[in-house]
Coordinates of C-alpha atoms in Angstrom, one line a residue:
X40 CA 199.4 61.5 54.5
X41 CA 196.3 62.0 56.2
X42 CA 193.9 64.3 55.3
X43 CA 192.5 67.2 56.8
X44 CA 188.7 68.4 56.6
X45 CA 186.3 70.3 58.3
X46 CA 182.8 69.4 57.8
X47 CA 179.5 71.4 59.3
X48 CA 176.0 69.8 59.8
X49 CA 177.4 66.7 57.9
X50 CA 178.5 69.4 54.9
X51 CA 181.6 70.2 53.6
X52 CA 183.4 73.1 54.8
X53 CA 186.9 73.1 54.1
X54 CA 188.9 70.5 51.6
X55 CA 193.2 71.2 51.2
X56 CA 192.5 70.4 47.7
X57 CA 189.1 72.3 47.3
X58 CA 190.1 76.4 46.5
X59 CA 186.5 77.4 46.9
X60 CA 186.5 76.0 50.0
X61 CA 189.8 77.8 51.7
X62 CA 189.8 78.4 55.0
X63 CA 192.7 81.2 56.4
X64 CA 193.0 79.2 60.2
X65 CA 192.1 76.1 61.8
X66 CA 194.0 76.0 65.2
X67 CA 193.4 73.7 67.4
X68 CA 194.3 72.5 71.4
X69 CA 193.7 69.7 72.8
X70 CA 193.8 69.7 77.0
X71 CA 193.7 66.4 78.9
X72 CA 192.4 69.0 81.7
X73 CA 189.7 71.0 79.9
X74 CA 187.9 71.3 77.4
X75 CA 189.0 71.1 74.0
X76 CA 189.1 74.5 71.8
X77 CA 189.0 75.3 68.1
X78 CA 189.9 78.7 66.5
X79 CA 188.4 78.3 62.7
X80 CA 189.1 81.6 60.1
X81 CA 187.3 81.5 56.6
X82 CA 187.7 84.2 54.0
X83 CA 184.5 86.6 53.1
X84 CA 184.2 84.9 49.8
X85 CA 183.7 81.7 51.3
X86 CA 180.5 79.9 50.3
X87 CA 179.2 78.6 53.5
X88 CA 179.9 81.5 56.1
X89 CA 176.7 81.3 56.8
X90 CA 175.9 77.7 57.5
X91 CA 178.0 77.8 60.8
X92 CA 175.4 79.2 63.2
X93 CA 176.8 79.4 66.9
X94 CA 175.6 77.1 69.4
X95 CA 173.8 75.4 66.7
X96 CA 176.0 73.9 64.1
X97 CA 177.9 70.4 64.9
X98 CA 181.3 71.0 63.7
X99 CA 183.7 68.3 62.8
X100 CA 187.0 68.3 61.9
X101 CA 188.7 64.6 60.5
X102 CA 192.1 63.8 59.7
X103 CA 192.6 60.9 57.5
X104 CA 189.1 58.6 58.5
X105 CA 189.4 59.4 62.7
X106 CA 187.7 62.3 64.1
X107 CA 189.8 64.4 66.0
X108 CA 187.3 67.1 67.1
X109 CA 183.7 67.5 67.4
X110 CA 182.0 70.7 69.0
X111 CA 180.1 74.0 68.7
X112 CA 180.5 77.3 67.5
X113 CA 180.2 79.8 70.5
X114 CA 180.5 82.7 68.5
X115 CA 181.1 84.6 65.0
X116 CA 183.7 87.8 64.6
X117 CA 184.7 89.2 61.1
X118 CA 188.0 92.0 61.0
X119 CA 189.1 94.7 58.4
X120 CA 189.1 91.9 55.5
X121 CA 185.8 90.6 56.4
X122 CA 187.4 87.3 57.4
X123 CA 185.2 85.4 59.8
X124 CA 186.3 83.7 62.9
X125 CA 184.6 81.4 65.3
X126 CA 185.4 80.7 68.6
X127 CA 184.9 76.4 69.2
X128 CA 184.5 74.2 71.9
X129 CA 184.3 70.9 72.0
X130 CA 182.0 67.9 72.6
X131 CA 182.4 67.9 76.2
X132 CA 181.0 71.3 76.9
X133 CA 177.7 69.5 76.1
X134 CA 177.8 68.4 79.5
X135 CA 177.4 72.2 81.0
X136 CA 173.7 72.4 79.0
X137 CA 172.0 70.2 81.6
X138 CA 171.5 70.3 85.2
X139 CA 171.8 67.9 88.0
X140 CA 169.3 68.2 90.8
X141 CA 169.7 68.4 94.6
X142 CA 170.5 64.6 95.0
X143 CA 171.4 62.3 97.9
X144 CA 173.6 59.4 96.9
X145 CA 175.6 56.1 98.3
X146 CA 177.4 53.5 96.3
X147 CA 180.2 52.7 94.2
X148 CA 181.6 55.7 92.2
X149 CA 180.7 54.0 88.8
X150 CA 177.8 54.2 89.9
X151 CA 177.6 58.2 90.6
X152 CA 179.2 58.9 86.9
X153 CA 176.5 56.5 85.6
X154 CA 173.5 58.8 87.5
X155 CA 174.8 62.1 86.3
X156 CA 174.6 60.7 82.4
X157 CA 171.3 59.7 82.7
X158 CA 170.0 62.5 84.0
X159 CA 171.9 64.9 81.3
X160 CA 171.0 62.2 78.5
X161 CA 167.3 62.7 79.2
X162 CA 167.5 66.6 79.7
X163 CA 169.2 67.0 76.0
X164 CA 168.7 66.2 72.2
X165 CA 170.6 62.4 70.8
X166 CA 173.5 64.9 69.9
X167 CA 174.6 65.7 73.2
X168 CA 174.3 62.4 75.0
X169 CA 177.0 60.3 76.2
X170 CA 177.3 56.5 76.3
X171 CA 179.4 55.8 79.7
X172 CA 183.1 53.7 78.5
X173 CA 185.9 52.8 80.4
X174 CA 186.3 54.0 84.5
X175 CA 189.4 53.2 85.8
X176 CA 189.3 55.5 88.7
X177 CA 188.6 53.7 91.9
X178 CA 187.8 54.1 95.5
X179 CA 189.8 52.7 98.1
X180 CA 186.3 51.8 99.7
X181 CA 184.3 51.3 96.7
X182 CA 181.9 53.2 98.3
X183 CA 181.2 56.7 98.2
X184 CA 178.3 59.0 99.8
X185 CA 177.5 62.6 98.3
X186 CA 174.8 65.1 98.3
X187 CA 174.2 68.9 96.9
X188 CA 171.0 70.7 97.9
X189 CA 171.6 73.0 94.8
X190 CA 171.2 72.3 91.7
X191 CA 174.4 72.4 89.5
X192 CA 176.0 71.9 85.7
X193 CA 176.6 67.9 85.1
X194 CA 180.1 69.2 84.4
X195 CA 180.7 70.8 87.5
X196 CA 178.7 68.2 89.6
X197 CA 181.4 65.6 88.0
X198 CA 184.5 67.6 88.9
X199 CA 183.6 68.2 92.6
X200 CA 182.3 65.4 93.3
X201 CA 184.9 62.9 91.6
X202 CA 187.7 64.4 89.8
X203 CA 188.2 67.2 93.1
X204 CA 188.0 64.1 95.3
X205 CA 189.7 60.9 93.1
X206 CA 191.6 62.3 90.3
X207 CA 191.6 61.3 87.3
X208 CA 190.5 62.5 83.2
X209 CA 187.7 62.6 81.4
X210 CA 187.8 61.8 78.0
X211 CA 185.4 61.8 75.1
X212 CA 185.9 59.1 72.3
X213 CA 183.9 59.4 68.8
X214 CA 182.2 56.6 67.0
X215 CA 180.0 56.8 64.0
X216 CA 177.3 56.7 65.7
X217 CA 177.8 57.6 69.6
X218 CA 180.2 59.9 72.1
X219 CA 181.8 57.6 74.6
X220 CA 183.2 59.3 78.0
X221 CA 185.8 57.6 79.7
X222 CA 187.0 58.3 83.1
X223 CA 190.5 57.9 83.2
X224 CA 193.0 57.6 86.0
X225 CA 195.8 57.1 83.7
X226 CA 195.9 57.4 80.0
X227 CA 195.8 54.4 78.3
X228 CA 196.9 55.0 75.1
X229 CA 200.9 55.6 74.2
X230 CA 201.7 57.5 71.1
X231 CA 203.8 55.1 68.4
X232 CA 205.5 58.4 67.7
X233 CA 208.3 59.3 69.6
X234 CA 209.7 62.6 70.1
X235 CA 213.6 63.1 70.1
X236 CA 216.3 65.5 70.2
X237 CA 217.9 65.6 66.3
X238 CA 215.0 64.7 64.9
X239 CA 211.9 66.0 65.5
X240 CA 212.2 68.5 68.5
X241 CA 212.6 71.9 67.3
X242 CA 212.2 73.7 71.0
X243 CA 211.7 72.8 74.9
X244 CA 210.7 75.3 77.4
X245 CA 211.3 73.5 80.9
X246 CA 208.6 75.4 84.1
X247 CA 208.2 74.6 87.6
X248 CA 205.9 76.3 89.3
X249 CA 206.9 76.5 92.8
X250 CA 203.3 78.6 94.0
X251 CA 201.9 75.3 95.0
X252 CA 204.3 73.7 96.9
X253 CA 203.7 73.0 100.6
X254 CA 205.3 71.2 103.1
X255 CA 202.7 70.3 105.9
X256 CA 199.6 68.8 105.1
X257 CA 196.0 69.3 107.6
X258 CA 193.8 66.7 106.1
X259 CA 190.3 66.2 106.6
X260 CA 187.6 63.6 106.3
X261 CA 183.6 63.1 105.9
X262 CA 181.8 64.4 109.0
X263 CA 181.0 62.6 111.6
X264 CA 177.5 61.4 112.4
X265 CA 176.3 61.3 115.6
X266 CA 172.6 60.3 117.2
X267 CA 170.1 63.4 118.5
X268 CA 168.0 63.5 121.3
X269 CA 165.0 61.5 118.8
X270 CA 167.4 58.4 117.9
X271 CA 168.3 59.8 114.5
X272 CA 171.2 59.8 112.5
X273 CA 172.6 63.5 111.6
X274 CA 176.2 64.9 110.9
X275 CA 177.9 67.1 112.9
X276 CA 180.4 69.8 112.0
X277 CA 183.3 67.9 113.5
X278 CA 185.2 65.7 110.6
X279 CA 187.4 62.6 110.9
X280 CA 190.7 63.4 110.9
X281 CA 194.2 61.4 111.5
X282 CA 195.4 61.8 115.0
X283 CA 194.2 58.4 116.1
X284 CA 196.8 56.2 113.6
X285 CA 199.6 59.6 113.2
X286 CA 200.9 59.8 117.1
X287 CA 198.2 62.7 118.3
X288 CA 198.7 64.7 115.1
X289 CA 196.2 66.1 113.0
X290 CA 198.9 66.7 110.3
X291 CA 202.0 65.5 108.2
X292 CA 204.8 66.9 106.7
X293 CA 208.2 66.5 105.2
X294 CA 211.3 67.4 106.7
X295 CA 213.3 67.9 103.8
X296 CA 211.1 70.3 102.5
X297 CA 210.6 72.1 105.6
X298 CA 214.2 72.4 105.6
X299 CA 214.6 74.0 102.3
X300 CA 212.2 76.5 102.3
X301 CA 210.3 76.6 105.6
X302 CA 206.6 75.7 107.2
X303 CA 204.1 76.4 104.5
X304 CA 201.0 75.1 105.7
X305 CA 197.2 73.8 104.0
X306 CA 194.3 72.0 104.3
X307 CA 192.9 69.6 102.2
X308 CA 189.3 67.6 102.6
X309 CA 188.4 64.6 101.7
X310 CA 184.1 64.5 101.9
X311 CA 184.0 60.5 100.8
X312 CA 186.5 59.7 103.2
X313 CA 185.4 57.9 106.9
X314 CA 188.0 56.2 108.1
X315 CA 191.4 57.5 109.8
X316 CA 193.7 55.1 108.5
X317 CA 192.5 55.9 104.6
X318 CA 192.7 59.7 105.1
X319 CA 196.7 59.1 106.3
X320 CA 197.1 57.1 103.0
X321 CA 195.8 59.8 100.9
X322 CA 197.4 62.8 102.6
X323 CA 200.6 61.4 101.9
X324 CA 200.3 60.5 98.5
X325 CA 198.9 63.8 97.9
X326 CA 201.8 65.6 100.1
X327 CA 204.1 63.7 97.9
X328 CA 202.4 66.1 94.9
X329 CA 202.6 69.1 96.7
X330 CA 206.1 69.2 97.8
X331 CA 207.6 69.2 94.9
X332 CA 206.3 71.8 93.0
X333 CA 204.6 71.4 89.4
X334 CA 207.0 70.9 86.8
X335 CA 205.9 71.0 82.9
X336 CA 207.6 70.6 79.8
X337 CA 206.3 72.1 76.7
X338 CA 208.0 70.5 73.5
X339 CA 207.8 72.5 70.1
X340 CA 207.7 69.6 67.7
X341 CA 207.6 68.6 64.0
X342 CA 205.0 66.0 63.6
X343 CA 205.7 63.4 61.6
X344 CA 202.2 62.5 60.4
X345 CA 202.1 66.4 58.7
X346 CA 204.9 65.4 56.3
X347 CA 204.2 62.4 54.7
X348 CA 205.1 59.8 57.2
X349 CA 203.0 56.8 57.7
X350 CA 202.6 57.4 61.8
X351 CA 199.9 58.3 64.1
X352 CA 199.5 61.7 65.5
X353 CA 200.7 62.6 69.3
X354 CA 197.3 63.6 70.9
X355 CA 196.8 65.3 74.2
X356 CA 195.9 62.3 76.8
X357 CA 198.5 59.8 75.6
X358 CA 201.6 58.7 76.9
X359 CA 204.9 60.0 74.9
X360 CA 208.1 59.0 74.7
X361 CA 210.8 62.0 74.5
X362 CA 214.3 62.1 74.2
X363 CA 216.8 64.8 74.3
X364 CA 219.6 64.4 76.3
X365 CA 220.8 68.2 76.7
X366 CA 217.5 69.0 78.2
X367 CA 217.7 65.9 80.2
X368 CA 214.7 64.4 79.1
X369 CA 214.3 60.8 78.7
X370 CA 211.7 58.5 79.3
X371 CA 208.0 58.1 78.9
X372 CA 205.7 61.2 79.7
X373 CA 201.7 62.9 80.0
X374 CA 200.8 64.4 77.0
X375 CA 198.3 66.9 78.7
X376 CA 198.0 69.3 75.7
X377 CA 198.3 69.9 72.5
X378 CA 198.1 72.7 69.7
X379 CA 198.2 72.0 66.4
X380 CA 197.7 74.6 63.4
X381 CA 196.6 72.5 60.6
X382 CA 197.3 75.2 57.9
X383 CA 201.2 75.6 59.8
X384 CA 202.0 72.8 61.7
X385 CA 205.7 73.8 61.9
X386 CA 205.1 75.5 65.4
X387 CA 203.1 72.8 66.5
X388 CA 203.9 72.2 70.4
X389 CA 202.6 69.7 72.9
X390 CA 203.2 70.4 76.9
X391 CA 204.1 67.1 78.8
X392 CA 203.7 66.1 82.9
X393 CA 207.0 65.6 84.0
X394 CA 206.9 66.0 88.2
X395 CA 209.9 63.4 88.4
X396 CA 212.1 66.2 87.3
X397 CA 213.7 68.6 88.5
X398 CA 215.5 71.4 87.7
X399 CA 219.2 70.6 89.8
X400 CA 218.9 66.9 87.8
X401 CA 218.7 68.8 84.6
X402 CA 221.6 71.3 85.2
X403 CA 223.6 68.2 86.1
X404 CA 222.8 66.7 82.8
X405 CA 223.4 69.6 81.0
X406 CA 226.9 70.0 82.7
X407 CA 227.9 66.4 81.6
X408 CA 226.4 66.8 78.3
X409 CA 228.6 70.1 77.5
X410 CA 231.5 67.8 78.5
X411 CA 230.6 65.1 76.2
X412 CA 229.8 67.5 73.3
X413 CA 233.5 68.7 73.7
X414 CA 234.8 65.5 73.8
X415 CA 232.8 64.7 70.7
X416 CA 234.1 67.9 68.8
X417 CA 237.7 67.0 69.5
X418 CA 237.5 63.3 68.3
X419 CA 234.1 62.5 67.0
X420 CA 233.9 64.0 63.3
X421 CA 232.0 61.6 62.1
X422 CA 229.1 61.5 65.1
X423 CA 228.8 65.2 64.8
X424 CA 228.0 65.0 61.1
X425 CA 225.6 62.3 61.5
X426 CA 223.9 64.7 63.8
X427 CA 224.2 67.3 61.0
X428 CA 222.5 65.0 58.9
X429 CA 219.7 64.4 60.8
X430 CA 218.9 68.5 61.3
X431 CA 219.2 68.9 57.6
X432 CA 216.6 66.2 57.5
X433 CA 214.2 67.8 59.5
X434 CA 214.5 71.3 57.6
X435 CA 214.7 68.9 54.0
X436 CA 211.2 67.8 55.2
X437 CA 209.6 71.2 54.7
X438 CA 205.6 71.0 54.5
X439 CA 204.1 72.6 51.4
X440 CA 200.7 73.9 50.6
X441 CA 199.2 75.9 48.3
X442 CA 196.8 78.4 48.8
X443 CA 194.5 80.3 45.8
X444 CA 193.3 84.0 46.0
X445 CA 190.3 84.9 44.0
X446 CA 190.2 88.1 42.9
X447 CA 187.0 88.5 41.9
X448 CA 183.6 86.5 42.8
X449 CA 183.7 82.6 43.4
X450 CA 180.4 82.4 41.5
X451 CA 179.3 83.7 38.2
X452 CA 175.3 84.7 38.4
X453 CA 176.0 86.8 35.0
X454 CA 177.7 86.7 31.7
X455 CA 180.4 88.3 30.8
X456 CA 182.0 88.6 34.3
X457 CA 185.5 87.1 34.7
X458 CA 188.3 86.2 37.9
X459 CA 191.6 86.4 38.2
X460 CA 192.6 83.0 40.3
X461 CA 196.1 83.4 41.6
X462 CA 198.0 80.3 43.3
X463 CA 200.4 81.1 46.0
X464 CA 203.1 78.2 47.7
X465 CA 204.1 77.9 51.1
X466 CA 206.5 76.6 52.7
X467 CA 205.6 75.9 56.5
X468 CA 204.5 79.7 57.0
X469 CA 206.7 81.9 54.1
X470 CA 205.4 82.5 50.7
X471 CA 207.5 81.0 48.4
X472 CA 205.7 82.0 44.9
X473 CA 208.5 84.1 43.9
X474 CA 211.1 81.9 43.7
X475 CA 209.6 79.4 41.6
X476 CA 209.3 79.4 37.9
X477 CA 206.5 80.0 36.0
X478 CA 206.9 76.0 34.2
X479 CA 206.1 74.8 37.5
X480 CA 202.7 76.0 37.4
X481 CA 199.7 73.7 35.9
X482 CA 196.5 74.6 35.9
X483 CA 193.3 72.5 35.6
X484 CA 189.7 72.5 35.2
X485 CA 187.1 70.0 36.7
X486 CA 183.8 70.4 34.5
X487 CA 182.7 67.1 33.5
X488 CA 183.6 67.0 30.1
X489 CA 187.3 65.4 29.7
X490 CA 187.9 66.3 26.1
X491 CA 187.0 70.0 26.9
X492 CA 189.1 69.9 30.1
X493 CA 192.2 68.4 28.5
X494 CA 192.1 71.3 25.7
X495 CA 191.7 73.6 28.5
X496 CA 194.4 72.6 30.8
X497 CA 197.0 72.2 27.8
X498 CA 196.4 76.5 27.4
X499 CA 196.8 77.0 31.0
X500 CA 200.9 75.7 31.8
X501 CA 203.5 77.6 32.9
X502 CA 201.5 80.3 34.9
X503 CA 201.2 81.8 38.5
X504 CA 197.6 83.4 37.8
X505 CA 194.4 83.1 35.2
X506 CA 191.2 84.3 34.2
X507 CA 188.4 82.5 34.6
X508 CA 185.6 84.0 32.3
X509 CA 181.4 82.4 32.4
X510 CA 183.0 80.9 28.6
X511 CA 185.4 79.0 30.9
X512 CA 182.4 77.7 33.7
X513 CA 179.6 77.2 31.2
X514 CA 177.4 75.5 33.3
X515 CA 179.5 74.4 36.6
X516 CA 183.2 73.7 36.9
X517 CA 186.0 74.2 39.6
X518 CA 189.5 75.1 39.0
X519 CA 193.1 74.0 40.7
X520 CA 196.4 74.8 40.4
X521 CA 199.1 71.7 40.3
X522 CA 202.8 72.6 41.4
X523 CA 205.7 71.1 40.6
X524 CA 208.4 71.8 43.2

């Protein structure tokens, strides 16, 4: 199994197997959408509080050798206990520290992304800076004219002016030595983990939200240039629309959706867009959208990279396959977020695009499937125990961890002071000291003498709690607890 560890400026900050480096949360979502987010907790006798310095500090987490968040701190709260919690975002906010100036451009839209990095590479230090990747948006045109006579965010000038207008994801990828931003307009990634009903789906919470369905569509173009009295090109208020190619109308719509819940009207503009025939085309691919409503799945899951298995994690902006026939899910699916407590990752959930669904389909399903679960109970022992078998599976495969309190101080500055270390076992989120024996606790010291060591841990078996004294440190050691369960 992978591991998990949080490092800051390049230092180490939190180790599973480190107790003087313990950390009390380290939640984090991942949002094909947005920006990524990480909620990290450390207790007050934590040695490096202080090295996390908000909107300074580069904070990484790794599982295992990949990288699976880099960011900032954007701020530092404490509570009752003095536990410290920072607020994180991640490497893509870097892209709201610079500013884009009032610009006029036309060309290909690689070639727009490609502007706005260089001017935010040269407004910010080599830690912010982006090396442009993979673009698999395109223009039906290949050829796109913009301009702002305000200055704006990069982030902001890349959302209105391509993600508003041609879809699509951006994506940060980490290499040892760079950030690469893709611009997406599919994922291309699928996750080699599958998630399935009897095995490791736990929960599925099924929305549509119907606020955003229309039915008729008013869609709008670039405006139109005409000539002044001096010869010169200038744009007018009047934009292109689609009445020339759509029989005299400046709108669609779709009559089985009118019929079902009425005329609900909006406007949509397209600034790149000049010609008739290629506004129709995207008005009704994007009325297509509308009608039906957005429908999301969110999945509570039990990954099987947390308990041991040799698999790949499901990350936000890859494709999933999902199974669960009662729920009427089958097939492959948009990952668009993810949150994953890394301390308890039992309620792990991600939230897959599923807009081919819809909710009459899935009561259908779950009508027949009621049917066929009869049928099974009746005459189908032996398939109903194999399901059995796989639940018990899934609860058999708990996820254990260990945590030590220190009661006490972390590090001696005096002689004669002392520490009680207690180790407490988890499983997923309950405390499960109590109901172990004391035999299966083994304690050990690290203090670069072996033969000491070895006489030390042989007086420390078969018990929940210690005291650590300056005779037991000497000079520098570090202690762990080994469980036997």
């Amino acid at each position: 199994m992978s591991i998990f560890r949080i490092f800051v400026d390049d230092q180490l900050f939190y180790h599973p197997q480190l107790s003087q480096l313990a950390i009390t949360e380290a939640k984090m979502t991942e949002d094909a959408e947005n920006i990524d987010s990480l909620t990290l907790s450390a207790p007050f006798n934590h040695p490096y509080l202080d090295s996390i310095l908000p909107m300074a500090s580069t904070i990484v987490c790794k599982k295992g050798d990949a990288t699976v968040f880099e960011g900032r701190a954007l701020n530092d709260g404490s509570d009752f206990y003095n536990t410290h919690t920072w607020t994180c975002e991640s490497a893509l906010a870097y892209l709201k520290d610079s500013q884009q100036p009032p610009f006029s451009y036309k060309g290909t839209l690689k070639g727009l992304l490609e502007y706005f990095l260089s001017v935010h590479n040269k407004a910010v230090e080599e830690k912010k800076r982006f090396k442009l990747g993979n673009i698999t948006v395109t223009d039906n045109n290949d050829y796109i004219s913009y301009s702002n006579s305000e200055y704006s965010c990069t982030l902001d000038a890349i959302k209105s002016k391509l993600i508003n207008t041609h879809g699509g994801y951006l994506m940060v990828r980490y290499t040892e030595s760079e950030k690469i931003l893709d611009y997406l307009a599919e994922f291309n990634t699928r996750s080699v983990q599958s998630v399935e009903y009897g095995k490791n789906l736990t929960d599925v919470k099924i929305t549509r939200d119907h606020t955003e369905r229309i039915t008729a569509l008013i869609p709008l173009g670039a405006k139109k240039k005409t000539t002044d009295e001096e010869g010169n090109e200038v744009e007018s208020d009047e934009r292109v629309d689609i009445t020339s190619v759509n029989d005299g109308l400046n709108y669609i719509y779709d009559d089985a959706a009118v019929k079902e819940i009425g005329w609900i009207w909006a406007t949509e503009v397209w600034d790149d867009v000049t010609l008739p025939g290629n506004l129709l085309r995207k008005a009704k691919a994007r009325l297509a959208e509308l009608i039906a409503g957005i429908t999301s799945m969110e999945l509570t899951i039990v990954d099987e990279s947390d308990t041991g298995a040799d698999i790949g994690s499901i990350h936000a902006r890859q494709f999933v396959n999902c199974l669960s026939p009662p729920h009427g899910i089958d097939g492959r699916y948009a990952c668009m977020s993810k949150t994953v407590d890394y301390l308890n990752p039992s309620g792990n959930t991600i939230t897959i695009g599923a807009s081919g669904i819809k909710l009459t389909s899935i009561s259908a399903k779950q009508n027949e499937n009621l049917s066929a679960i009869e049928d099974e109970l009746l005459g189908q022992t032996a398939t109903i125990e194999g399901i059995s078998g796989k639940v018990d599976g899934i609860a058999s495969s708990k996820m254990y961890r260990t945590e030590l309190i220190v009661d006490g101080v972390s590090i001696f500055k005096d002689k004669g002071q002392n520490s009680r270390l207690f180790c407490k076992v988890y499983s997923w989120d309950k405390d499960i000291t109590a109901s172990l024996p004391d035999t299966a606790f083994v304690w050990h010291r690290k203090s670069g003498n072996d033969e000491a060591d070895a006489i030390w841990d042989s007086n420390h078996i078969g018990i929940k709690s210690i005291i650590v004294t300056t005779e037991d440190v000497q000079d520098n050691a570090s202690f762990y607890c080994e469980v036997s369960i």
